[in-house]
C-alpha cells in the first residue's frame, strides 16, 4: 500500500493537532508522509513521519505568484510520492492540494480549521473567499483518469468542518451528490493526559490567574486581554504564545515596551501544555477571540482540566454554552469585566464547580482525542473502501 500524506501550512500545526492521528496511521496504515514548511516543530515530525519540507508563503494574502510556485512544488511532490490518500488542512493548502489531487486522481480529505474570519469579510475579500471555496468544491469532484481524459467523481473527496456553523455556511455550495461527503468533526481532540491530570484545588487566599493561550493576534483578542490586566491589578494575567511574523494582525516586538507598566501581566512565550501548570493555582482561561476559529482547542483543554473559561460568543462556535463556561455575548471590555465579576462571585460562594463539572463531562464525551482520531480514520476508510 502506498503511503498516506498529511499536509498543512506549518509543521507546528501537524505536530500540535495531529500527532495522535499520525501515530494511529503509522501503527495501522504504514509510515505516513508529512508535508509542511520548516519551523520549530519539524524535528518532531522527522522522528515520527517521513517529513518533506515545503517552503510556502504563510502570509494572510493570496499572492498569485507565490501560489503558482507552491502549486508547482506540490505537483512534483505528489507525482513522485503517489500517495494512497492526502489529508490537507487550512484554506490555502486545501486549494493547492485539491488541484494536485485532481490531476493525479488521488482520494483526498480536506479539513477546514475555521471559516469565521472569512465569513465576516466584506466586499472584494468576501468575493475572493467565495471564489476560492467554489474552486475547491468544483475541483474536488473531478479527476484525471488517463493522460487526456477527465471525469466526475463526487466520492473522491471528503470535507471536514470543525463545527456545525462552518459546515452550514458553505453546505449550500455543494451539489446533492457531494453532500454525503461533508462531515463535522469537533476539532482535533483533547489528549488523554488532560483528562488524567488531577483537578487543582481551589485556594481562596491565592490570587486569580487568568490565561491567554495562542498567537498574539489582535483578532484573537490579545489587546483585550492586556486591557483586562490593566483593569484588574489584584489578579495575575499570563500570556502563553508568540508573535506571528507572517500575519499583519500580530503584535510586533516594539509593542512590548508599551506593556512594561502593567506589573501583573506576564509573557511566557510558547510553552507546552501551559494549562497543566501545578505551580499556578486558581487558573481561568480567557478567550476574547473574534478570529473565527473552527474550535479553539484551549477551551476543550481547560474543560478537561476542570478549569473555568471566559470566552467570546464567536469563539464558542455554537458548541460551548453558558452551562459550562462564561459566554461573553458582546465583544467589549465591559462585558468581559462582568463575566470576571460573575466568576469571582461564584468562586466566593463555592458554586464554581457547577460549570466545571458540566464542561468536563462534555469534553470527555465529545472532544477526546481518541474519539476524534477514530472519526477521522473512518473518513479514510470510507474513501478507500475499507
Short mmCIF file of N, CA and C in Angstrom, two decimals, residues 72-219:
data_model
loop_
_atom_site.label_atom_id
_atom_site.label_comp_id
_atom_site.label_asym_id
_atom_site.label_seq_id
_atom_site.Cartn_x
_atom_site.Cartn_y
_atom_site.Cartn_z
N UNK A 72 3.33 24.32 -8.13
CA UNK A 72 4.29 23.56 -8.94
C UNK A 72 5.08 22.60 -8.06
N UNK A 73 5.50 23.07 -6.89
CA UNK A 73 6.24 22.21 -5.95
C UNK A 73 5.40 21.01 -5.54
N UNK A 74 4.12 21.28 -5.21
CA UNK A 74 3.23 20.20 -4.77
C UNK A 74 2.99 19.20 -5.90
N UNK A 75 2.83 19.69 -7.12
CA UNK A 75 2.60 18.79 -8.26
C UNK A 75 3.76 17.82 -8.44
N UNK A 76 4.99 18.32 -8.35
CA UNK A 76 6.17 17.45 -8.47
C UNK A 76 6.22 16.45 -7.33
N UNK A 77 5.92 16.92 -6.11
CA UNK A 77 5.97 16.03 -4.95
C UNK A 77 4.93 14.93 -5.03
N UNK A 78 3.70 15.30 -5.35
CA UNK A 78 2.61 14.32 -5.41
C UNK A 78 2.86 13.31 -6.53
N UNK A 79 3.38 13.81 -7.64
CA UNK A 79 3.68 12.91 -8.75
C UNK A 79 4.74 11.88 -8.35
N UNK A 80 5.74 12.33 -7.60
CA UNK A 80 6.82 11.42 -7.18
C UNK A 80 6.36 10.45 -6.09
N UNK A 81 5.55 10.95 -5.15
CA UNK A 81 5.16 10.14 -3.99
C UNK A 81 4.01 9.18 -4.29
N UNK A 82 3.08 9.61 -5.14
CA UNK A 82 1.89 8.81 -5.47
C UNK A 82 1.20 8.26 -4.21
N UNK A 83 0.80 9.12 -3.28
CA UNK A 83 0.17 8.63 -2.04
C UNK A 83 -1.20 8.00 -2.28
N UNK A 84 -1.58 7.10 -1.41
CA UNK A 84 -2.90 6.48 -1.48
C UNK A 84 -3.99 7.50 -1.20
N UNK A 85 -3.70 8.39 -0.25
CA UNK A 85 -4.67 9.38 0.19
C UNK A 85 -3.92 10.60 0.71
N UNK A 86 -4.50 11.78 0.51
CA UNK A 86 -3.93 13.02 1.04
C UNK A 86 -4.92 13.65 2.01
N UNK A 87 -4.45 14.01 3.19
CA UNK A 87 -5.27 14.75 4.16
C UNK A 87 -4.66 16.13 4.32
N UNK A 88 -5.39 17.14 3.86
CA UNK A 88 -4.88 18.50 3.85
C UNK A 88 -5.63 19.36 4.87
N UNK A 89 -4.95 20.42 5.36
CA UNK A 89 -5.51 21.30 6.38
C UNK A 89 -5.29 22.76 6.00
N UNK A 90 -6.25 23.59 6.35
CA UNK A 90 -6.27 25.05 6.17
C UNK A 90 -6.55 25.43 4.71
N UNK A 91 -7.14 26.62 4.52
CA UNK A 91 -7.73 27.01 3.25
C UNK A 91 -6.75 27.03 2.08
N UNK A 92 -5.62 27.72 2.24
CA UNK A 92 -4.67 27.84 1.14
C UNK A 92 -4.09 26.49 0.74
N UNK A 93 -3.72 25.69 1.73
CA UNK A 93 -3.18 24.36 1.44
C UNK A 93 -4.25 23.48 0.79
N UNK A 94 -5.49 23.61 1.24
CA UNK A 94 -6.58 22.84 0.65
C UNK A 94 -6.78 23.18 -0.82
N UNK A 95 -6.64 24.45 -1.16
CA UNK A 95 -6.78 24.86 -2.56
C UNK A 95 -5.72 24.18 -3.42
N UNK A 96 -4.47 24.22 -2.97
CA UNK A 96 -3.37 23.65 -3.75
C UNK A 96 -3.46 22.12 -3.83
N UNK A 97 -3.78 21.49 -2.71
CA UNK A 97 -3.90 20.03 -2.70
C UNK A 97 -5.07 19.56 -3.53
N UNK A 98 -6.18 20.30 -3.52
CA UNK A 98 -7.34 19.89 -4.32
C UNK A 98 -6.99 19.87 -5.81
N UNK A 99 -6.18 20.83 -6.26
CA UNK A 99 -5.77 20.86 -7.67
C UNK A 99 -4.85 19.68 -7.99
N UNK A 100 -3.84 19.48 -7.13
CA UNK A 100 -2.87 18.40 -7.37
C UNK A 100 -3.54 17.02 -7.32
N UNK A 101 -4.41 16.82 -6.35
CA UNK A 101 -5.06 15.51 -6.21
C UNK A 101 -6.01 15.24 -7.37
N UNK A 102 -6.60 16.31 -7.92
CA UNK A 102 -7.49 16.15 -9.07
C UNK A 102 -6.70 15.71 -10.30
N UNK A 103 -5.55 16.32 -10.52
CA UNK A 103 -4.71 16.00 -11.68
C UNK A 103 -4.24 14.55 -11.63
N UNK A 104 -3.93 14.06 -10.42
CA UNK A 104 -3.41 12.69 -10.29
C UNK A 104 -4.46 11.69 -9.80
N UNK A 105 -5.71 12.13 -9.65
CA UNK A 105 -6.81 11.22 -9.30
C UNK A 105 -6.66 10.57 -7.94
N UNK A 106 -6.22 11.34 -6.93
CA UNK A 106 -5.95 10.79 -5.60
C UNK A 106 -7.09 11.12 -4.64
N UNK A 107 -7.50 10.15 -3.84
CA UNK A 107 -8.52 10.36 -2.80
C UNK A 107 -8.00 11.41 -1.80
N UNK A 108 -8.90 12.28 -1.37
CA UNK A 108 -8.45 13.42 -0.57
C UNK A 108 -9.43 13.76 0.55
N UNK A 109 -8.87 14.14 1.70
CA UNK A 109 -9.66 14.69 2.81
C UNK A 109 -9.20 16.13 3.01
N UNK A 110 -10.15 17.06 2.99
CA UNK A 110 -9.84 18.47 3.19
C UNK A 110 -10.44 18.94 4.50
N UNK A 111 -9.59 19.31 5.45
CA UNK A 111 -10.04 19.80 6.76
C UNK A 111 -9.96 21.32 6.80
N UNK A 112 -11.05 21.94 7.23
CA UNK A 112 -11.09 23.40 7.35
C UNK A 112 -11.04 23.77 8.82
N UNK A 113 -10.01 24.53 9.20
CA UNK A 113 -9.76 24.82 10.61
C UNK A 113 -10.62 25.95 11.17
N UNK A 114 -11.39 26.62 10.35
CA UNK A 114 -12.24 27.72 10.83
C UNK A 114 -12.51 28.72 9.74
N UNK A 115 -13.79 28.98 9.48
CA UNK A 115 -14.16 29.88 8.38
C UNK A 115 -14.76 31.18 8.86
N UNK A 116 -14.82 31.36 10.18
CA UNK A 116 -15.50 32.53 10.74
C UNK A 116 -14.93 33.85 10.27
N UNK A 117 -13.60 33.95 10.19
CA UNK A 117 -12.95 35.19 9.78
C UNK A 117 -13.32 35.54 8.34
N UNK A 118 -13.38 34.52 7.46
CA UNK A 118 -13.71 34.76 6.07
C UNK A 118 -15.21 35.03 5.90
N UNK A 119 -16.02 34.36 6.73
CA UNK A 119 -17.46 34.55 6.64
C UNK A 119 -17.86 35.98 6.95
N UNK A 120 -17.10 36.64 7.81
CA UNK A 120 -17.40 38.02 8.20
C UNK A 120 -16.78 39.05 7.28
N UNK A 121 -16.01 38.60 6.30
CA UNK A 121 -15.37 39.54 5.39
C UNK A 121 -16.41 40.20 4.48
N UNK A 122 -16.02 41.30 3.87
CA UNK A 122 -16.94 42.05 3.02
C UNK A 122 -16.25 42.47 1.73
N UNK A 123 -17.09 42.86 0.75
CA UNK A 123 -16.57 43.41 -0.49
C UNK A 123 -15.68 42.45 -1.26
N UNK A 124 -14.53 42.95 -1.71
CA UNK A 124 -13.62 42.18 -2.55
C UNK A 124 -13.08 40.95 -1.83
N UNK A 125 -12.78 41.12 -0.53
CA UNK A 125 -12.26 39.98 0.25
C UNK A 125 -13.29 38.85 0.32
N UNK A 126 -14.55 39.22 0.48
CA UNK A 126 -15.63 38.22 0.51
C UNK A 126 -15.74 37.51 -0.84
N UNK A 127 -15.62 38.28 -1.92
CA UNK A 127 -15.68 37.71 -3.27
C UNK A 127 -14.56 36.71 -3.48
N UNK A 128 -13.35 37.07 -3.06
CA UNK A 128 -12.20 36.18 -3.20
C UNK A 128 -12.42 34.89 -2.41
N UNK A 129 -12.91 35.02 -1.17
CA UNK A 129 -13.16 33.86 -0.32
C UNK A 129 -14.17 32.91 -0.96
N UNK A 130 -15.29 33.44 -1.41
CA UNK A 130 -16.32 32.61 -2.04
C UNK A 130 -15.80 31.95 -3.31
N UNK A 131 -14.99 32.68 -4.05
CA UNK A 131 -14.43 32.12 -5.30
C UNK A 131 -13.50 30.96 -5.01
N UNK A 132 -12.64 31.11 -3.99
CA UNK A 132 -11.72 30.04 -3.62
C UNK A 132 -12.48 28.79 -3.20
N UNK A 133 -13.51 28.99 -2.38
CA UNK A 133 -14.31 27.84 -1.93
C UNK A 133 -14.98 27.14 -3.11
N UNK A 134 -15.53 27.91 -4.03
CA UNK A 134 -16.20 27.31 -5.19
C UNK A 134 -15.23 26.56 -6.07
N UNK A 135 -14.01 27.10 -6.20
CA UNK A 135 -12.97 26.41 -6.98
C UNK A 135 -12.63 25.07 -6.32
N UNK A 136 -12.42 25.10 -5.00
CA UNK A 136 -12.08 23.87 -4.27
C UNK A 136 -13.19 22.84 -4.42
N UNK A 137 -14.43 23.27 -4.24
CA UNK A 137 -15.56 22.35 -4.31
C UNK A 137 -15.70 21.75 -5.71
N UNK A 138 -15.52 22.58 -6.73
CA UNK A 138 -15.63 22.08 -8.10
C UNK A 138 -14.51 21.10 -8.42
N UNK A 139 -13.28 21.49 -8.10
CA UNK A 139 -12.13 20.64 -8.42
C UNK A 139 -12.19 19.32 -7.66
N UNK A 140 -12.77 19.35 -6.46
CA UNK A 140 -12.80 18.15 -5.63
C UNK A 140 -13.62 17.01 -6.24
N UNK A 141 -14.48 17.34 -7.19
CA UNK A 141 -15.34 16.28 -7.76
C UNK A 141 -14.90 15.85 -9.17
N UNK A 142 -13.78 16.39 -9.66
CA UNK A 142 -13.27 15.93 -10.95
C UNK A 142 -11.91 15.27 -10.76
N UNK A 143 -11.58 14.40 -11.69
CA UNK A 143 -10.28 13.73 -11.62
C UNK A 143 -9.84 13.30 -13.02
N UNK A 144 -8.55 13.28 -13.21
CA UNK A 144 -7.99 12.78 -14.47
C UNK A 144 -7.77 11.29 -14.33
N UNK A 145 -8.33 10.49 -15.27
CA UNK A 145 -8.17 9.04 -15.15
C UNK A 145 -7.27 8.44 -16.23
N UNK A 146 -6.88 9.24 -17.20
CA UNK A 146 -5.75 8.88 -18.06
C UNK A 146 -5.12 10.17 -18.56
N UNK A 147 -4.20 10.08 -19.49
CA UNK A 147 -3.39 11.25 -19.83
C UNK A 147 -4.20 12.47 -20.26
N UNK A 148 -5.28 12.24 -21.02
CA UNK A 148 -6.00 13.38 -21.58
C UNK A 148 -7.47 13.43 -21.17
N UNK A 149 -7.94 12.47 -20.40
CA UNK A 149 -9.37 12.41 -20.10
C UNK A 149 -9.67 12.67 -18.62
N UNK A 150 -10.77 13.38 -18.41
CA UNK A 150 -11.22 13.71 -17.06
C UNK A 150 -12.64 13.20 -16.86
N UNK A 151 -13.02 13.03 -15.60
CA UNK A 151 -14.38 12.58 -15.29
C UNK A 151 -14.84 13.14 -13.96
N UNK A 152 -16.15 13.07 -13.74
CA UNK A 152 -16.75 13.48 -12.47
C UNK A 152 -16.69 12.30 -11.49
N UNK A 153 -16.20 12.57 -10.28
CA UNK A 153 -16.20 11.56 -9.22
C UNK A 153 -16.55 12.27 -7.91
N UNK A 154 -17.83 12.30 -7.59
CA UNK A 154 -18.30 13.01 -6.39
C UNK A 154 -17.83 12.37 -5.09
N UNK A 155 -17.29 11.15 -5.18
CA UNK A 155 -16.88 10.43 -3.97
C UNK A 155 -15.37 10.46 -3.76
N UNK A 156 -14.67 11.32 -4.49
CA UNK A 156 -13.20 11.35 -4.38
C UNK A 156 -12.71 12.12 -3.16
N UNK A 157 -13.52 13.07 -2.67
CA UNK A 157 -13.06 13.98 -1.63
C UNK A 157 -14.03 14.04 -0.46
N UNK A 158 -13.48 14.03 0.76
CA UNK A 158 -14.26 14.27 1.98
C UNK A 158 -13.92 15.65 2.51
N UNK A 159 -14.93 16.36 3.00
CA UNK A 159 -14.75 17.68 3.61
C UNK A 159 -15.04 17.59 5.10
N UNK A 160 -14.10 18.03 5.93
CA UNK A 160 -14.28 18.01 7.39
C UNK A 160 -14.33 19.45 7.91
N UNK A 161 -15.39 19.76 8.64
CA UNK A 161 -15.51 21.07 9.29
C UNK A 161 -15.52 20.85 10.80
N UNK A 162 -14.94 21.80 11.53
CA UNK A 162 -14.77 21.61 12.97
C UNK A 162 -15.99 22.00 13.80
N UNK A 163 -16.95 22.66 13.20
CA UNK A 163 -18.17 22.98 13.94
C UNK A 163 -19.34 23.08 12.97
N UNK A 164 -20.55 22.88 13.46
CA UNK A 164 -21.73 22.88 12.56
C UNK A 164 -21.99 24.21 11.89
N UNK A 165 -21.56 25.33 12.49
CA UNK A 165 -21.77 26.64 11.87
C UNK A 165 -20.98 26.76 10.57
N UNK A 166 -19.71 26.33 10.59
CA UNK A 166 -18.89 26.38 9.38
C UNK A 166 -19.46 25.47 8.30
N UNK A 167 -19.91 24.30 8.70
CA UNK A 167 -20.48 23.36 7.73
C UNK A 167 -21.72 23.96 7.07
N UNK A 168 -22.58 24.55 7.87
CA UNK A 168 -23.82 25.13 7.35
C UNK A 168 -23.53 26.32 6.44
N UNK A 169 -22.45 27.04 6.74
CA UNK A 169 -22.09 28.24 5.99
C UNK A 169 -21.90 27.96 4.51
N UNK A 170 -21.25 26.86 4.16
CA UNK A 170 -20.96 26.60 2.75
C UNK A 170 -21.63 25.34 2.21
N UNK A 171 -22.45 24.70 3.02
CA UNK A 171 -23.12 23.47 2.57
C UNK A 171 -23.93 23.71 1.30
N UNK A 172 -24.51 24.89 1.18
CA UNK A 172 -25.35 25.20 0.02
C UNK A 172 -24.55 25.28 -1.27
N UNK A 173 -23.22 25.39 -1.18
CA UNK A 173 -22.39 25.44 -2.38
C UNK A 173 -22.17 24.07 -3.00
N UNK A 174 -22.45 23.00 -2.25
CA UNK A 174 -22.19 21.65 -2.72
C UNK A 174 -23.37 21.10 -3.51
N UNK A 175 -23.08 20.23 -4.46
CA UNK A 175 -24.14 19.51 -5.17
C UNK A 175 -24.71 18.44 -4.23
N UNK A 176 -25.91 17.99 -4.53
CA UNK A 176 -26.55 16.96 -3.70
C UNK A 176 -25.71 15.69 -3.65
N UNK A 177 -25.03 15.38 -4.74
CA UNK A 177 -24.20 14.17 -4.80
C UNK A 177 -22.99 14.25 -3.88
N UNK A 178 -22.56 15.48 -3.56
CA UNK A 178 -21.37 15.65 -2.70
C UNK A 178 -21.71 15.74 -1.22
N UNK A 179 -22.97 16.05 -0.90
CA UNK A 179 -23.32 16.38 0.48
C UNK A 179 -23.12 15.23 1.47
N UNK A 180 -23.11 14.01 1.00
CA UNK A 180 -22.85 12.87 1.89
C UNK A 180 -21.39 12.84 2.34
N UNK A 181 -20.55 13.60 1.65
CA UNK A 181 -19.12 13.61 1.98
C UNK A 181 -18.72 14.84 2.77
N UNK A 182 -19.69 15.49 3.40
CA UNK A 182 -19.42 16.64 4.26
C UNK A 182 -19.70 16.24 5.70
N UNK A 183 -18.72 16.32 6.58
CA UNK A 183 -18.90 15.89 7.96
C UNK A 183 -18.41 16.96 8.94
N UNK A 184 -18.96 16.92 10.14
CA UNK A 184 -18.48 17.76 11.23
C UNK A 184 -17.73 16.88 12.22
N UNK A 185 -16.47 17.19 12.45
CA UNK A 185 -15.67 16.51 13.47
C UNK A 185 -15.12 17.60 14.38
N UNK A 186 -15.45 17.54 15.65
CA UNK A 186 -15.20 18.64 16.57
C UNK A 186 -13.72 18.82 16.92
N UNK A 187 -13.02 19.54 16.05
CA UNK A 187 -11.62 19.87 16.31
C UNK A 187 -10.69 18.70 16.11
N UNK A 188 -9.54 18.76 16.78
CA UNK A 188 -8.51 17.72 16.65
C UNK A 188 -8.47 16.79 17.85
N UNK A 189 -9.26 17.11 18.89
CA UNK A 189 -9.33 16.23 20.06
C UNK A 189 -8.42 16.65 21.20
N UNK A 190 -8.86 16.36 22.41
CA UNK A 190 -8.10 16.68 23.62
C UNK A 190 -7.28 15.46 24.05
N UNK A 191 -5.95 15.59 24.16
CA UNK A 191 -5.12 14.45 24.54
C UNK A 191 -5.52 13.85 25.90
N UNK A 192 -5.31 12.56 26.04
CA UNK A 192 -5.72 11.84 27.25
C UNK A 192 -5.06 12.38 28.51
N UNK A 193 -3.86 12.95 28.40
CA UNK A 193 -3.15 13.45 29.59
C UNK A 193 -3.92 14.56 30.29
N UNK A 194 -4.76 15.28 29.56
CA UNK A 194 -5.56 16.33 30.18
C UNK A 194 -6.63 15.75 31.09
N UNK A 195 -7.27 14.69 30.65
CA UNK A 195 -8.32 14.08 31.45
C UNK A 195 -7.76 13.33 32.65
N UNK A 196 -6.53 12.86 32.52
CA UNK A 196 -5.92 12.09 33.62
C UNK A 196 -5.22 12.97 34.64
N UNK A 197 -5.06 14.26 34.33
CA UNK A 197 -4.42 15.19 35.27
C UNK A 197 -5.35 15.49 36.43
N UNK A 198 -4.84 15.39 37.65
CA UNK A 198 -5.66 15.63 38.83
C UNK A 198 -6.14 17.08 38.88
N UNK A 199 -7.44 17.26 39.15
CA UNK A 199 -8.02 18.60 39.20
C UNK A 199 -7.37 19.42 40.30
N UNK A 200 -7.11 20.68 40.01
CA UNK A 200 -6.48 21.53 41.02
C UNK A 200 -7.48 21.93 42.10
N UNK A 201 -6.98 22.10 43.30
CA UNK A 201 -7.83 22.52 44.41
C UNK A 201 -7.99 24.04 44.40
N UNK A 202 -9.19 24.47 44.73
CA UNK A 202 -9.45 25.91 44.82
C UNK A 202 -8.79 26.46 46.07
N UNK A 203 -8.05 27.54 45.91
CA UNK A 203 -7.36 28.15 47.05
C UNK A 203 -7.84 29.59 47.20
N UNK A 204 -8.71 29.79 48.19
CA UNK A 204 -9.38 31.07 48.36
C UNK A 204 -8.41 32.23 48.60
N UNK A 205 -7.28 31.96 49.20
CA UNK A 205 -6.35 33.04 49.56
C UNK A 205 -5.35 33.39 48.45
N UNK A 206 -5.32 32.56 47.41
CA UNK A 206 -4.40 32.82 46.30
C UNK A 206 -5.04 33.77 45.28
N UNK A 207 -4.24 34.49 44.53
CA UNK A 207 -4.80 35.39 43.51
C UNK A 207 -5.41 34.59 42.36
N UNK A 208 -6.30 35.23 41.61
CA UNK A 208 -6.83 34.61 40.40
C UNK A 208 -5.79 34.77 39.29
N UNK A 209 -5.60 33.70 38.54
CA UNK A 209 -4.63 33.70 37.45
C UNK A 209 -5.34 33.48 36.12
N UNK A 210 -5.36 34.52 35.30
CA UNK A 210 -6.05 34.46 34.02
C UNK A 210 -5.05 34.18 32.91
N UNK A 211 -5.41 33.24 32.04
CA UNK A 211 -4.50 32.75 30.99
C UNK A 211 -5.01 33.15 29.61
N UNK A 212 -4.07 33.54 28.75
CA UNK A 212 -4.31 33.70 27.31
C UNK A 212 -3.40 32.70 26.61
N UNK A 213 -3.94 31.86 25.76
CA UNK A 213 -3.13 30.84 25.07
C UNK A 213 -3.36 30.95 23.56
N UNK A 214 -2.32 31.33 22.82
CA UNK A 214 -2.47 31.42 21.38
C UNK A 214 -1.52 32.43 20.79
N UNK A 215 -1.57 32.54 19.46
CA UNK A 215 -0.75 33.55 18.80
C UNK A 215 -1.18 34.95 19.24
N UNK A 216 -0.25 35.87 19.25
CA UNK A 216 -0.53 37.22 19.74
C UNK A 216 -1.12 38.08 18.63
N UNK A 217 -2.32 37.70 18.21
CA UNK A 217 -3.04 38.40 17.15
C UNK A 217 -4.12 39.29 17.75
N UNK A 218 -4.30 40.45 17.16
CA UNK A 218 -5.33 41.36 17.64
C UNK A 218 -6.72 40.75 17.48
N UNK A 219 -6.93 40.03 16.37
CA UNK A 219 -8.23 39.40 16.15
C UNK A 219 -8.50 38.25 17.13
#
